XYZ file of C-alpha atoms in Angstrom:
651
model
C 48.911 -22.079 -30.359
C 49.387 -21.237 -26.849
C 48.216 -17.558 -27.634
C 45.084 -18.540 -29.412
C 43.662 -20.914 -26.779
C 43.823 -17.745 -24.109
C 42.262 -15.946 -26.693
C 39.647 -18.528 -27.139
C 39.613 -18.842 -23.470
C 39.068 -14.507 -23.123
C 36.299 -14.799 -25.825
C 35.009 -17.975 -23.592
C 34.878 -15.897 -20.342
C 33.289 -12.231 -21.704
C 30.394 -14.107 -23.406
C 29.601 -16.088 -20.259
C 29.513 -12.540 -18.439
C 27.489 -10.874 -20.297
C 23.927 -12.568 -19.777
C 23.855 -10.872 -16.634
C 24.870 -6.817 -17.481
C 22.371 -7.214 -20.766
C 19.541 -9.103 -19.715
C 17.242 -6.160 -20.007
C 18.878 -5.609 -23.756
C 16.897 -7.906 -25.963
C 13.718 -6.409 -27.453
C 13.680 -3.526 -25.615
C 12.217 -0.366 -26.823
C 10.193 2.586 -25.627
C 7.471 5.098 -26.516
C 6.552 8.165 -24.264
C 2.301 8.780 -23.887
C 1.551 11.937 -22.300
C -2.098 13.335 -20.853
C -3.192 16.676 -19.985
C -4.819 14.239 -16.635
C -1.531 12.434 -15.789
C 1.581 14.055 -17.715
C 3.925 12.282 -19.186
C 5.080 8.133 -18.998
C 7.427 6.829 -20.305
C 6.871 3.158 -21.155
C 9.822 0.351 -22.067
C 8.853 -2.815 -24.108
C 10.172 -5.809 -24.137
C 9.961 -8.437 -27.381
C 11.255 -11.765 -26.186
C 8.836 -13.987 -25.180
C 9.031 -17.433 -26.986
C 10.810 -15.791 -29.790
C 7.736 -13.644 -30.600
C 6.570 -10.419 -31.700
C 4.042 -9.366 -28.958
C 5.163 -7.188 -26.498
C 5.645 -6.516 -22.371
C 5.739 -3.810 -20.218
C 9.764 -3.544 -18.808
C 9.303 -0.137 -16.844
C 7.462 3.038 -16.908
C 9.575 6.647 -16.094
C 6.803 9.227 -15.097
C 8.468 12.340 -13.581
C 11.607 11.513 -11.770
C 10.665 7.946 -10.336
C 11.342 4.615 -12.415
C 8.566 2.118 -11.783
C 8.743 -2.246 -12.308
C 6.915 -4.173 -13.690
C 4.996 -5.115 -9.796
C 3.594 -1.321 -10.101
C 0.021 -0.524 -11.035
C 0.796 1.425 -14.071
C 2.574 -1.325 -15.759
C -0.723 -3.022 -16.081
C -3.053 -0.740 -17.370
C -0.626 1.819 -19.363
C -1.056 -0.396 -22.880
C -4.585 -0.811 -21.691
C -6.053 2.423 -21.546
C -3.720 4.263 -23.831
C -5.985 4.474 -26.750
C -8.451 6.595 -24.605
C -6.203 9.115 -23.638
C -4.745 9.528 -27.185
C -8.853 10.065 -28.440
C -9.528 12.644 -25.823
C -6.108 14.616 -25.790
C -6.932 16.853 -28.782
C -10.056 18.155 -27.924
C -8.705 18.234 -23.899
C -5.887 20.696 -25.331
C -8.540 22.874 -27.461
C -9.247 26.418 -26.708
C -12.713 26.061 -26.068
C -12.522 22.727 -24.052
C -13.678 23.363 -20.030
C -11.624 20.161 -19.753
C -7.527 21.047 -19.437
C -9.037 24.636 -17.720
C -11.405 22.779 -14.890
C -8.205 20.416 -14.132
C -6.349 23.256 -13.710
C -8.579 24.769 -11.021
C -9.165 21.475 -9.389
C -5.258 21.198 -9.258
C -5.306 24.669 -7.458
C -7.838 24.161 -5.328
C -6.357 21.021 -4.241
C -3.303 22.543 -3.163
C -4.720 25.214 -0.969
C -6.799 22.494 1.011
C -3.563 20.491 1.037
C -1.339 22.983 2.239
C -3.683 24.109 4.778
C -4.173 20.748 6.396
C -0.118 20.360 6.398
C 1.215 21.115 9.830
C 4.710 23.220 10.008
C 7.435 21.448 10.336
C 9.592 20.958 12.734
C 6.140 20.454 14.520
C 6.842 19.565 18.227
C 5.471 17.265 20.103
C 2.360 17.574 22.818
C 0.815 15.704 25.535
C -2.401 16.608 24.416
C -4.751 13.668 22.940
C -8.780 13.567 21.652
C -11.274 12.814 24.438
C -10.681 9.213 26.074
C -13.691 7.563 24.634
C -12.343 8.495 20.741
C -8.921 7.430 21.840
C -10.577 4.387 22.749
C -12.091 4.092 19.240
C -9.286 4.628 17.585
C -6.978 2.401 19.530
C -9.399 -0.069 19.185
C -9.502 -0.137 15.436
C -5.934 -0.086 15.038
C -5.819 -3.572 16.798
C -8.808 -5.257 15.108
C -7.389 -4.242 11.495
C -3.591 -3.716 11.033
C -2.002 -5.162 14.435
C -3.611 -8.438 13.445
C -1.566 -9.325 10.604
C 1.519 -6.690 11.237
C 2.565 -7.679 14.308
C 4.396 -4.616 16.134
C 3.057 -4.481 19.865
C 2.890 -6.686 22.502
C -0.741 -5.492 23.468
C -1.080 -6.315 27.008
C 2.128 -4.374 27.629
C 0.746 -1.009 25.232
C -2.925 -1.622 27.265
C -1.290 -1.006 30.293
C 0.474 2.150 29.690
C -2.083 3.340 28.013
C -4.571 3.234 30.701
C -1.740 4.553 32.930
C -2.075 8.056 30.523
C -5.184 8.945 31.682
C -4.606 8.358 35.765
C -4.998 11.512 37.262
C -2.047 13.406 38.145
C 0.138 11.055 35.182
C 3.391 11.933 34.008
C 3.402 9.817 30.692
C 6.556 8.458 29.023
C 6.954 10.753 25.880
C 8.047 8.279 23.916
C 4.543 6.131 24.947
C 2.834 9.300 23.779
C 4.465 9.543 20.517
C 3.833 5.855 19.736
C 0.350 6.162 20.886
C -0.485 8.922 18.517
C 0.704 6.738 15.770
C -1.555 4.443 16.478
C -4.468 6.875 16.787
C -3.394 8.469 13.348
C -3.425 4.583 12.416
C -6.733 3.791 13.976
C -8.603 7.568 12.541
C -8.247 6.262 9.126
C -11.353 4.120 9.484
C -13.241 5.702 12.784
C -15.941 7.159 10.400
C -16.683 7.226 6.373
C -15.327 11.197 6.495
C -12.072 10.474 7.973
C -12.953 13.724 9.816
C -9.670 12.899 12.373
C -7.347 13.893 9.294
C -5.992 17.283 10.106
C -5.113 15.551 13.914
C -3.713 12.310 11.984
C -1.272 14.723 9.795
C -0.103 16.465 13.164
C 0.050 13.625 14.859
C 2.318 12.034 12.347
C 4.258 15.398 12.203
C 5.262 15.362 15.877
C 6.375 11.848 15.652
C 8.870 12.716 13.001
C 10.140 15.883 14.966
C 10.474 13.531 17.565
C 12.702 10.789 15.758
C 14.816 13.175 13.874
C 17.228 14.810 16.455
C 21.103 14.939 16.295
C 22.575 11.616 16.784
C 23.505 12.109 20.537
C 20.325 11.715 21.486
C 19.302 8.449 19.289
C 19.305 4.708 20.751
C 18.630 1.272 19.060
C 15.598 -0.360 20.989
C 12.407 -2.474 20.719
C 10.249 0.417 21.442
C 12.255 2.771 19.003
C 11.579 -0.030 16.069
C 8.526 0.174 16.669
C 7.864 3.526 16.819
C 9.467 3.616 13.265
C 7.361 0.719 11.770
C 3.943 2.559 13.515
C 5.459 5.628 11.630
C 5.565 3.656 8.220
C 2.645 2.620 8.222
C 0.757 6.020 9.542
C 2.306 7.722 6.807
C 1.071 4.798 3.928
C -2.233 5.089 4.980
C -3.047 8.669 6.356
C -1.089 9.922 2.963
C 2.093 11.440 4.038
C 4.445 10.921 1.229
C 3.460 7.367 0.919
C 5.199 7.677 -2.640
C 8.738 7.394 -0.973
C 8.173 4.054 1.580
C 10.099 2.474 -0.291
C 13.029 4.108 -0.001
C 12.200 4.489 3.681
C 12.176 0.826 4.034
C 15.516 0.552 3.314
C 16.955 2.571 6.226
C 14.394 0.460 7.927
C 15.869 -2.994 7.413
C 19.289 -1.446 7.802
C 18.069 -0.699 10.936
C 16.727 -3.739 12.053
C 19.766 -5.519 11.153
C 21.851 -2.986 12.749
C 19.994 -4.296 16.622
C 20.625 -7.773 14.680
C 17.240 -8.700 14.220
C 17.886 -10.768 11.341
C 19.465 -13.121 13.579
C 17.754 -15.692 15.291
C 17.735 -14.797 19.275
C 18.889 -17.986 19.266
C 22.346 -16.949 18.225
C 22.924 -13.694 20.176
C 23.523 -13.396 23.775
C 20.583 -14.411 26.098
C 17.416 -13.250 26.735
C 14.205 -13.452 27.982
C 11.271 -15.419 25.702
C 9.638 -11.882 25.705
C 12.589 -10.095 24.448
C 13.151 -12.897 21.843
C 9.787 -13.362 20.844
C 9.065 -9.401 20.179
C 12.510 -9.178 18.315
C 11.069 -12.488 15.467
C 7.828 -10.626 15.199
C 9.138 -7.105 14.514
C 11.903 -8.899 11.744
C 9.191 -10.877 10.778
C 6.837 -7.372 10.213
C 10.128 -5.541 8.803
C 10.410 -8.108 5.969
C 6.698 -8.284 5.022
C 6.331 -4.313 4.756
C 9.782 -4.880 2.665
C 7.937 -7.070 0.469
C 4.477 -4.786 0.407
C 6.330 -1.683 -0.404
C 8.455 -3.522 -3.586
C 5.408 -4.777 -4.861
C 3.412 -1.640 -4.670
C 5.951 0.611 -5.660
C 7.626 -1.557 -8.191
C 11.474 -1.577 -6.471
C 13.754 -4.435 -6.186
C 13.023 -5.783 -2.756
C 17.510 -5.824 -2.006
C 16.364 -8.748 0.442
C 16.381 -12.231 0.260
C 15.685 -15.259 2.379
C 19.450 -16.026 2.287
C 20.021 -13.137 4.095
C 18.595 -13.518 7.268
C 18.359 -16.891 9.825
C 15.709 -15.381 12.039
C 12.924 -17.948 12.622
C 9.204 -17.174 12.384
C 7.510 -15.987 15.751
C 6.007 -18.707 17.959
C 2.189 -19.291 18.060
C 1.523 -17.200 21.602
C -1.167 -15.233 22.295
C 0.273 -12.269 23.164
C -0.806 -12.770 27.235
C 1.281 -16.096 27.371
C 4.775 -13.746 27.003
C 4.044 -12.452 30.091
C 4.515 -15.780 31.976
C 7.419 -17.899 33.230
C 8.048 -20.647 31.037
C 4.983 -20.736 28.245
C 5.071 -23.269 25.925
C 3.859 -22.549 22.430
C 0.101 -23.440 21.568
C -0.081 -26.804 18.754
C -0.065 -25.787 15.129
C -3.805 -26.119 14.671
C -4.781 -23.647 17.517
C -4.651 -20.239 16.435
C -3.286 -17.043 18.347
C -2.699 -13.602 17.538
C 0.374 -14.790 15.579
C -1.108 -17.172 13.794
C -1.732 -14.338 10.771
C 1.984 -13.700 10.655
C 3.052 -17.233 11.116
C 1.059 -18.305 7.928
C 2.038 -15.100 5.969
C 5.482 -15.656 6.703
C 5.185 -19.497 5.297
C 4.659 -18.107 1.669
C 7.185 -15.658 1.899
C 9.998 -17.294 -0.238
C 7.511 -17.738 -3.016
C 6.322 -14.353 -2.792
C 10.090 -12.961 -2.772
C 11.005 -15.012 -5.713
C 7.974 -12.972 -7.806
C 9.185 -9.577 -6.574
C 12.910 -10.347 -7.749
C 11.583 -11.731 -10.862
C 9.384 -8.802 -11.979
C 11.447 -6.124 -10.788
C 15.357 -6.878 -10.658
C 17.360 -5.731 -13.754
C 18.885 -9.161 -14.322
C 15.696 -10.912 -14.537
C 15.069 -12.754 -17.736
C 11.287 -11.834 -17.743
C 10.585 -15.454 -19.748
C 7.203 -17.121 -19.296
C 8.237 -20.667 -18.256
C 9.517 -18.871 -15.330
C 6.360 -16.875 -14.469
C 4.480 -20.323 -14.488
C 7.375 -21.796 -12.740
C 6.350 -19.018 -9.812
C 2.671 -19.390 -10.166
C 3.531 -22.920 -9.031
C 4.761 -22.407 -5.983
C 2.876 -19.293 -5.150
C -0.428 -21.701 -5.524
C 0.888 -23.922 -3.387
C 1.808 -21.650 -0.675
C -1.497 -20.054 -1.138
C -3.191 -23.027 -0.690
C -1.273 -24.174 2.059
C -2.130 -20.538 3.885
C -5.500 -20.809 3.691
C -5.636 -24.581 4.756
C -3.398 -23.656 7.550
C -5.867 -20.326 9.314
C -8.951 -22.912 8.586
C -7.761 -25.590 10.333
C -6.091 -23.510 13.630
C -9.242 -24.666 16.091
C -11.707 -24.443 13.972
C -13.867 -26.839 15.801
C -14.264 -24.138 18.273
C -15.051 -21.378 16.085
C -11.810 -19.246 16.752
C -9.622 -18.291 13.542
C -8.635 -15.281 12.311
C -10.577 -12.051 11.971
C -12.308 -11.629 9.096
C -10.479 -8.084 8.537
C -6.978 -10.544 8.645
C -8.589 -13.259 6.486
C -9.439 -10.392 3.722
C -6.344 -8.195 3.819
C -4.145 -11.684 3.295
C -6.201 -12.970 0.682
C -5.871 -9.167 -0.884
C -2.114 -9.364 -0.759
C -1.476 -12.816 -2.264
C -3.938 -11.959 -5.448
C -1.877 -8.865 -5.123
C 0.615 -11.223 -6.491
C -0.666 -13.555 -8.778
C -2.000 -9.991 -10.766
C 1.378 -8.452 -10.271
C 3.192 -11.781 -12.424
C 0.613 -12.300 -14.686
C -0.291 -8.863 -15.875
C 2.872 -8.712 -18.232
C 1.484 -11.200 -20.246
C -2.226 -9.742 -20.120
C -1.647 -7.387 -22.878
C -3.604 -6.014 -26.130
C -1.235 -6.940 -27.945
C -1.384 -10.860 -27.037
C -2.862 -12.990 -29.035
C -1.764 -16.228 -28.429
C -3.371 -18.618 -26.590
C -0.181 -19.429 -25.012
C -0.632 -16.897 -22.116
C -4.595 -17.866 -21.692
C -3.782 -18.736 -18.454
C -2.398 -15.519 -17.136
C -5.329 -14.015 -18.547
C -7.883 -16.357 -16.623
C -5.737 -15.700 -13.461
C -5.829 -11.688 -13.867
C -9.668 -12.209 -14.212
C -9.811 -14.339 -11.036
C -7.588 -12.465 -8.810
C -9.083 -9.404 -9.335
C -12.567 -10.550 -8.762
C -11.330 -12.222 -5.384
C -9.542 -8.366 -4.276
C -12.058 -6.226 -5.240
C -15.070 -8.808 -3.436
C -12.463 -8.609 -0.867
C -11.769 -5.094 -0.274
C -15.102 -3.731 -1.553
C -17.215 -6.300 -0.422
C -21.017 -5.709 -0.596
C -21.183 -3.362 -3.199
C -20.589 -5.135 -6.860
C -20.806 -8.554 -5.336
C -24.374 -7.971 -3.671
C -25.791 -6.165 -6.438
C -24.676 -8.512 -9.211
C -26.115 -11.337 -7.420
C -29.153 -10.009 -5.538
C -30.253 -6.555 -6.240
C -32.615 -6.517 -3.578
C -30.045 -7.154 -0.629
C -27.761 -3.753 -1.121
C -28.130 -0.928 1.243
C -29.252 2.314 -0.164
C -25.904 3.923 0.532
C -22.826 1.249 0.775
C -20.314 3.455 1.126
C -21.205 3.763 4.536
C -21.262 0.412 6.050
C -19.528 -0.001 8.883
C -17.019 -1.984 7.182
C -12.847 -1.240 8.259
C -11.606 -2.732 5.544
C -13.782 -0.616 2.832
C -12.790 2.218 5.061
C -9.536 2.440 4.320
C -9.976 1.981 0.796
C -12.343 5.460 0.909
C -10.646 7.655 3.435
C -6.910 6.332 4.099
C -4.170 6.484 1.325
C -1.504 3.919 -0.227
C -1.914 0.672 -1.163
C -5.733 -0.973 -0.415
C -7.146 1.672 -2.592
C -4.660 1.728 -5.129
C -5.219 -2.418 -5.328
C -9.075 -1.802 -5.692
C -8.449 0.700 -8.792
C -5.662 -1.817 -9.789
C -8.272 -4.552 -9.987
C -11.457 -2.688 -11.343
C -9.172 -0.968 -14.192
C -7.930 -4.996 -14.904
C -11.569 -6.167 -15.001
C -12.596 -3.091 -17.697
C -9.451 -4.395 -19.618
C -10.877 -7.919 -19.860
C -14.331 -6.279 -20.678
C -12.525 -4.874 -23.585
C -10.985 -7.847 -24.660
C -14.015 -9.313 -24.902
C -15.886 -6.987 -27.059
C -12.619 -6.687 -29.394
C -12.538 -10.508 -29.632
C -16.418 -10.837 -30.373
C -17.459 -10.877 -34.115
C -20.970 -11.096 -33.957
C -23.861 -8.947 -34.811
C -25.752 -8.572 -32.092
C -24.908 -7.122 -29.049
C -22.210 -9.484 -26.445
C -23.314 -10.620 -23.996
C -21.120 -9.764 -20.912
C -21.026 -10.614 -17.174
C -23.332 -8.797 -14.830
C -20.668 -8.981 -11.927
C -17.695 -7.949 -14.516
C -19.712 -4.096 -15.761
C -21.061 -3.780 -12.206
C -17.544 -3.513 -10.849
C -16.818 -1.036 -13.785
C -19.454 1.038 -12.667
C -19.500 0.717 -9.074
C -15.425 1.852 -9.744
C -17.266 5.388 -10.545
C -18.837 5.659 -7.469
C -16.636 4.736 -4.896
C -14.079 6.913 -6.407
C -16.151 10.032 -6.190
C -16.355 9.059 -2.488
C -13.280 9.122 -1.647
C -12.785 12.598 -2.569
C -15.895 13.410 -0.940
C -14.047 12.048 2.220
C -10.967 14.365 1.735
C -9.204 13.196 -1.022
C -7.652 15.908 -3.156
C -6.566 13.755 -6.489
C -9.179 13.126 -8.747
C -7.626 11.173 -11.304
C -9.153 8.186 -9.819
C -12.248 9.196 -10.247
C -11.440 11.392 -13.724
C -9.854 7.784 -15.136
C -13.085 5.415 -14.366
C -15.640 7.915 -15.606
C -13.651 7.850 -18.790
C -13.605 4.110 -18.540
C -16.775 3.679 -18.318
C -17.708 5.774 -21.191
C -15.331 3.401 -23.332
C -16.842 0.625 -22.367
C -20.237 1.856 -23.254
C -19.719 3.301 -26.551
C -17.500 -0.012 -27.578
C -20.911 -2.022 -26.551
C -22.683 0.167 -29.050
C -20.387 0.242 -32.149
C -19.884 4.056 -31.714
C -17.694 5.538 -33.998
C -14.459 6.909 -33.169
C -15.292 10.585 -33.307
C -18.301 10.159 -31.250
C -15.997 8.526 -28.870
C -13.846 11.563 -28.278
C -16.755 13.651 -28.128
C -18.614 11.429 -25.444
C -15.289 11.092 -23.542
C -14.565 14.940 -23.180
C -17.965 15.719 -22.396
C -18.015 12.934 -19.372
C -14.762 14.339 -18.434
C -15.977 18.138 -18.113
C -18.943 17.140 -16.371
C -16.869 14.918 -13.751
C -14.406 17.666 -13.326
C -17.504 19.779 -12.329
C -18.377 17.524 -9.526
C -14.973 17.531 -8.532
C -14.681 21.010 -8.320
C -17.690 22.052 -6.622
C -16.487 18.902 -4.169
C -12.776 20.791 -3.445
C -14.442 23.877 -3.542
C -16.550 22.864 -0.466
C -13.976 21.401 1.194
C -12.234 24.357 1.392
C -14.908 26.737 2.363
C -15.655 23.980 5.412
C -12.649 25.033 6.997
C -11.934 22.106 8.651
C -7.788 22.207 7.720
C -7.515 25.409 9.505
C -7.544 24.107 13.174
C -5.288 21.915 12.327
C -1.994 24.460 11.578
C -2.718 26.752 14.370
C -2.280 25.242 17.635
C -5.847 25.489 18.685
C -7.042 22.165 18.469
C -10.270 22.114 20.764
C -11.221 19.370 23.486
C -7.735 18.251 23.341
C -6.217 17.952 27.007
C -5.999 15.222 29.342
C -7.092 15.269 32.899
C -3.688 15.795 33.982
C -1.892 18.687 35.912
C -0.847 21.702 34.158
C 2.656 21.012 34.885
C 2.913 18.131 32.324
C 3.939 20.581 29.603
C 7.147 21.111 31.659
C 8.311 17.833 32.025
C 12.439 17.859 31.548
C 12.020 14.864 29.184
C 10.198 16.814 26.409
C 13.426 18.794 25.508
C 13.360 17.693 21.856
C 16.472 19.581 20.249
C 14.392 19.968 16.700
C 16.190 20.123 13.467
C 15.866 23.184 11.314
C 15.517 20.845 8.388
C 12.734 20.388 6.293
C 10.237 17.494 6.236
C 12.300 15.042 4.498
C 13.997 11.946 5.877
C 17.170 12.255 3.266
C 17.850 15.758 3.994
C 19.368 14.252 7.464
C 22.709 15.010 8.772
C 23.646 11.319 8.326
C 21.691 8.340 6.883
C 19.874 6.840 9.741
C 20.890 9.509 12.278
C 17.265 10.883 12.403
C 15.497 7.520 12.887
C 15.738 6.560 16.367
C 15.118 9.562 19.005
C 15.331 9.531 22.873
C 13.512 6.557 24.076
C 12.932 5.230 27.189
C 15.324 2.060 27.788
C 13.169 -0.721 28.168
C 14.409 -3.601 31.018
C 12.860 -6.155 29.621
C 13.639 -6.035 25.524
């Protein structure tokens, strides 16, 4: 008897345990689509919802990366796969221009790539662009990214920076490096060309030669911190293996909480208010590019509020630090923390989504996705209510580029949890509401992020500019010339929008023609256009623009009832004819010669009005790595992240 109730009681315990190792088990199943434009993904399913037969999107496997259910591609994979499996057959025929045009275009774009690539180990100069383009570009790295990713203290970085061009200065290298990040930072929206790219690659180039000697020479600091989060985000939005931030942000965090900045200041040995308040901004910036990067990149975030006690930064302006005693400013007045301090409000919510779509053990079930959407509302609503209120009687709030980019990253997430459940393959009107809130959110980032364009036009023809692309706009900037995540989340949302187009049309039985919304198909089209400029602005991947000229030809020949076979024929002849733009695009980009200067040293009307000597300063003995351009091929894990810099009295 004995026997059999530990028996029972074995039985007992290994069913209990198994919830947990199997949760991705039930329903699961896979199917691999492949495209002569994107190459092979490999998609898992998932069956389980209410007991049901429709279907989600676990994971996609395209080369060697694994991507969750937060990325891009989980959305619009079961979307658009029909199109690619019309047009593959007559891509892959011997007389198609199509699969032979992509091939050149491929080429083509990795000559211009490789000639605006610096060498590597590249190192580092004192040389910067003429004072009043500095001045540009350190400006716009202030009024866009600075005001919601805290990282300087900006009276502090004004002041050395001014010091730079004294006559006869002897700048800090360190400064310099930092300051070029910035620059690289601040080029991606100085003009609709990004013409500053081949100096934004170098610049970014030096500052990794910089952080990646032998370990002798690194030191855990403020200023090293953030010198590495300046780096992150230089390389996400000038295009510098953006792909891999998320694995970067790991060795991030582990540095942070390697200085301790995940505890409060409270709890560690005494400092100054500066020193405290500049180490609960840069943990509270280190967590949200955490959270950015999961999302984006569809990784588990491996952080959780549980495991950190640092509060949120006060609401100073950043001049009050630099007093004796300041007291914080009231809740309702807002300061150049405010941004963060509201952001940071929502971030349980938002880390509770990211563990949900993208940790293994995560039951994927739609109670809990509403359950989420609660609370994510809330915290939404309590964000905006909170930068409305901060002294709005006087007229001072938040900038309208930090108003947009926040409301861009929470609709980030409301798409990101609902889009499982915004399939073809849904029918029911149980998940109506995820498709109404995929509809909404994506209206709210792409008006957001593209702003006059679509929205103008839909509603008043008469008030859009003849070109724009190029309003002066930093936001829509960085969606056209920088890299990573804004202009991934506008092709995100457009590709989202077509998809409800379509399920429209599919659902309509009628005979006449549908009626659709003028703001939805303007989007869908104005997709086409905005794409094309961002390769006439340097971009070298045209699938963007390959993918919404295909798009758009769907959408048009569903509208007409065309046949099937007229479909393929339509779509490969769209296709040809884009890849012939694209081509004569790369092809003049590479006859410009603009990459050229930017490999060989000579970089014109590049020196400061310094003495000669400054090249031979004893500091800039950088001890470069003979190692390639890659932050795992170090010597030890976080040995190349922190390099020589300046210790810093007061932090």
């Amino acid at each position: 008897m004995k026997h059999r109730i530990k028996q029972l009681e074995q039985a007992l315990s290994l069913a209990n345990a198994k919830p947990t190792t199997a949760a991705c088990e039930p329903g699961a199943d896979s199917h691999s689509t492949t495209s002569f434009l994107a190459g092979t993904f490999h998609v898992q399913h998932e069956g389980r919802l209410f007991g049901s037969a429709d279907v989600t999107s676990r994971s996609v496997m395209h080369k060697s990366r694994l991507f969750g259910r937060s990325h891009w591609i989980n959305g619009v994979v079961l979307w658009f796969k029909e199109v690619f499996e019309t047009i593959e057959p007559l891509a892959l025929m011997e007389n198609s221009k199509a699969f032979a045009t992509m091939r050149k275009c491929k080429s083509l774009a990795r000559v211009v790539k490789a000639r605006r690539t610096p060498p590597w180990p590249l190192e580092p100069t004192p040389d910067l662009p003429p004072k009043e383009v500095a001045d540009d570009l350190v400006n716009r790295y202030l009024e866009t990214l600075e005001t919601v990713f805290r990282v300087l203290h900006i009276p502090t970085f004004k002041r050395d920076y001014a010091a730079v061009w004294e006559p006869g200065a002897k700048p800090d290298p360190a400064f310099l490096v930092q300051l070029k990040l910035v620059l690289a930072i601040g080029a991606t929206s100085h003009d609709t060309t990004f013409s500053l790219r081949p100096l934004a690659l170098r610049w970014i180039y030096e500052a990794h030669t910089w952080m990646s000697p032998p370990e002798f020479k690194r030191k855990y600091t403020v200023q090293s911190l953030q010198t590495y989060i300046l780096l992150i985000l230089a390389r996400e939005f000038v295009g510098v293996d953006e792909g891999s931030l998320w694995v970067t942000l790991g060795m991030l965090i582990r540095a942070a909480m390697y200085m301790g900045l995940h505890r409060d200041p409270s709890y560690l040995p005494k400092r100054s208010l500066f020193a405290a308040e500049m180490r609960r901004r840069l943990w509270n910036t280190v967590i949200e590019l955490a959270a950015w990067t999961s999302l984006n990149l569809g990784g588990p975030p491996f952080l959780s509020p549980e495991d950190f006690d640092t509060q949120p930064p006060g609401n100073f302006d950043d001049d009050q630090l630099n007093s004796e005693n300041p007291t914080p400013k009231p809740g309702d007045h807002f300061t150049q923390s405010s941004v963060a301090i509201a952001l940071r409000e929502s971030f349980p919510a938002r880390m509770a989504i990211l563990k949900f779509l993208n940790e293994l053990a995560s039951t994927g079930e739609y109670e809990e996705a509403l359950r989420l959407d609660s609370k994510l509302r809330n915290a939404y609503k309590t964000l905006g209510h909170s930068l409305r209120v901060r002294n709005s009687d006087k007229g001072n709030g938040p900038p309208e580029f930090a108003a947009r980019m926040t409301d861009v990253m929470m609709n980030r997430y409301f798409l990101s949890l609902h889009v499982p459940f915004f399939s073809p393959q849904f029918s029911q009107m149980s998940f109506a509401f995820s498709r109404k809130v995929v509809g909404e959110s994506s209206l709210r980032i792409w008006y957001a992020l593209i702003q006059p364009g679509s929205h103008a036009r839909a509603l008043e023809p008469s008030v859009v500019p003849e070109n724009p692309w190029e309003l002066e706009d930093n936001l829509k900037r960085l969606t056209i010339c920088a890299s990573g995540a804004f202009r991934m989340t506008a092709k995100y949302a457009s590709l989202l929008i077509a998809a409800e187009l379509k399920m429209q049309l599919r659902e309509d039985d009628s005979l006449s023609r549908p009626p659709l919304r003028r703001d939805l198909l303007a989007i869908v089209q104005d997709t086409k256009g905005w794409t094309k400029r961002a390769i006439e602005a340097g971009e070298t991947n045209i699938k963007g623009y390959i993918f919404a000229t295909m798009v758009n030809i769907e959408l048009d020949c569903i509208i007409q009832g065309v046949e099937k076979n007229e479909l393929a024929q339509r779509l490969i002849k769209a296709v040809e004819e884009a890849e012939e733009v694209c081509l004569s695009t790369l092809e003049n980009m590479l006859s410009a010669g603009q990459p050229e200067g930017a490999v060989d040293g000579g970089i014109e009307h590049m020196t400061l009005a310094t003495p000669p000597d400054l090249m031979e300063m004893e500091d800039w003995d950088f001890s470069l790595l003979d190692t390639q351009f890659n932050v795992l091929g170090s010597p030890e894990p976080t040995a190349w992240v922190f390099g020589a810099p300046q210790e810093l009295p007061r932090w």
